[in-house]
């Protein structure tokens, strides 16, 4: 037992210690499978420490990292208790990675090799070599194969043998991994035969169900699949079902199978309403424009019109400017519209005044800051965006000042 880098005979409550036992059922983190957790108990069943992590010591011993709850002594006999339900979920995920490995090869080809894996109680992660995309159909096929192997209730057999024998059995070994003379082969019903030191279920049907959550590229030629099994898969289905029910409720579908149809119907309705909305906006604008073009003001002999409106986009303002130009009712025209906290602003100058040096681009540059934005454009027509609709009245007031400044 080691505490603070010293070998100790005993440890007290709250100490963190590293302990090596003569024998242990605990699995140390290795080959992507996370370590077990559990408790150290007295022979009468009193819990005296919690095992938080298990690592492999340099000489191959299993080193338990524990938080002490009650005084613990060296050279005593204790009962080691692995957290079973956690272990059970880990073994399901681990055996599922073996099935997935073979399914990948079946679907994508023999080049799809394991490039890393992580197996914890909540999910499994499997990295593999493959250039190019994995299609949705290929993913579905792999998922289907793994589930078929679960339904076939294949026995999981572990044998210790020599590396040569293992190769004869057709065991998949990881390239670049070092193997001793004695190796452990995990055989899932002859479908998947792999060198592995990890902990597995006894029969493939113990996995329950296998569900792929995601597939993505994580580097050049390396891709990653994340998946769940058993209880986590069931919870995943429940969550998806609840999301679909929520969607059904929102679109007022009686049954979830009607959701897609309802959404299409809503999209159609929205399209029609958008069309109606556009034509209504145009009508409003035309009605307003009639009065608007009579509202001509004058500074130093220069006539101008300013106009503030709402919910009109830049395109609508440009159409309005075109009408203004056709009617030739003033020398300058400035329009601004506020929509959802954003400002669209446009300035236009008649041909006559352009020749006298009044430029729409210059004007909009001085107006835009009032509306919290920037602008620019051609001398005859320029536009600006901004995020301060409250500044529109000040911007429009400034038009008279600008004309005065530029016609001295
Ligand atoms: Zn394995």
PDB file of N, CA, C and O and ligand atoms in Angstrom, residues 31 94 97-98 186 194-198 200, ligand 1:
ATOM      1  N   UNK A  31      -6.307  -1.255 -23.355  1.00  0.00           N
ATOM      2  CA  UNK A  31      -6.899  -1.555 -24.657  1.00  0.00           C
ATOM      3  C   UNK A  31      -8.219  -0.843 -24.892  1.00  0.00           C
ATOM      4  O   UNK A  31      -9.121  -1.385 -25.529  1.00  0.00           O
ATOM      5  N   UNK A  94     -17.995  -3.445 -24.823  1.00  0.00           N
ATOM      6  CA  UNK A  94     -16.748  -3.999 -25.347  1.00  0.00           C
ATOM      7  C   UNK A  94     -17.011  -5.084 -26.392  1.00  0.00           C
ATOM      8  O   UNK A  94     -16.456  -5.061 -27.493  1.00  0.00           O
ATOM      9  N   UNK A  97     -18.000  -3.650 -29.626  1.00  0.00           N
ATOM     10  CA  UNK A  97     -16.946  -3.099 -30.499  1.00  0.00           C
ATOM     11  C   UNK A  97     -16.334  -4.214 -31.360  1.00  0.00           C
ATOM     12  O   UNK A  97     -16.001  -3.985 -32.512  1.00  0.00           O
ATOM     13  N   UNK A  98     -16.236  -5.433 -30.781  1.00  0.00           N
ATOM     14  CA  UNK A  98     -15.691  -6.546 -31.572  1.00  0.00           C
ATOM     15  C   UNK A  98     -16.622  -6.869 -32.746  1.00  0.00           C
ATOM     16  O   UNK A  98     -16.170  -7.080 -33.871  1.00  0.00           O
ATOM     17  N   UNK A 186     -10.500 -13.730 -28.149  1.00  0.00           N
ATOM     18  CA  UNK A 186     -11.932 -13.641 -27.853  1.00  0.00           C
ATOM     19  C   UNK A 186     -12.689 -13.978 -29.134  1.00  0.00           C
ATOM     20  O   UNK A 186     -12.540 -13.311 -30.151  1.00  0.00           O
ATOM     21  N   UNK A 194     -10.762 -12.189 -32.235  1.00  0.00           N
ATOM     22  CA  UNK A 194      -9.879 -11.046 -32.048  1.00  0.00           C
ATOM     23  C   UNK A 194      -8.961 -11.254 -30.841  1.00  0.00           C
ATOM     24  O   UNK A 194      -9.392 -11.818 -29.836  1.00  0.00           O
ATOM     25  N   UNK A 195      -7.719 -10.790 -30.932  1.00  0.00           N
ATOM     26  CA  UNK A 195      -6.841 -10.798 -29.757  1.00  0.00           C
ATOM     27  C   UNK A 195      -7.296  -9.684 -28.834  1.00  0.00           C
ATOM     28  O   UNK A 195      -7.447  -8.544 -29.266  1.00  0.00           O
ATOM     29  N   UNK A 196      -7.541 -10.015 -27.572  1.00  0.00           N
ATOM     30  CA  UNK A 196      -8.041  -8.982 -26.662  1.00  0.00           C
ATOM     31  C   UNK A 196      -7.920  -9.447 -25.228  1.00  0.00           C
ATOM     32  O   UNK A 196      -8.181 -10.599 -24.907  1.00  0.00           O
ATOM     33  N   UNK A 197      -7.503  -8.529 -24.352  1.00  0.00           N
ATOM     34  CA  UNK A 197      -7.368  -8.869 -22.938  1.00  0.00           C
ATOM     35  C   UNK A 197      -8.536  -8.368 -22.110  1.00  0.00           C
ATOM     36  O   UNK A 197      -8.515  -8.476 -20.887  1.00  0.00           O
ATOM     37  N   UNK A 198      -9.551  -7.835 -22.775  1.00  0.00           N
ATOM     38  CA  UNK A 198     -10.639  -7.175 -22.053  1.00  0.00           C
ATOM     39  C   UNK A 198     -11.725  -8.111 -21.551  1.00  0.00           C
ATOM     40  O   UNK A 198     -11.672  -9.323 -21.746  1.00  0.00           O
ATOM     41  N   UNK A 200     -15.636  -9.390 -21.386  1.00  0.00           N
ATOM     42  CA  UNK A 200     -16.743  -9.500 -22.345  1.00  0.00           C
ATOM     43  C   UNK A 200     -17.989 -10.150 -21.749  1.00  0.00           C
ATOM     44  O   UNK A 200     -17.921 -10.796 -20.696  1.00  0.00           O
TER      45      UNK A 200
HETATM   46 ZN1  LIG B   1     -11.382  -6.068 -27.174  1.00  0.00          ZN
END
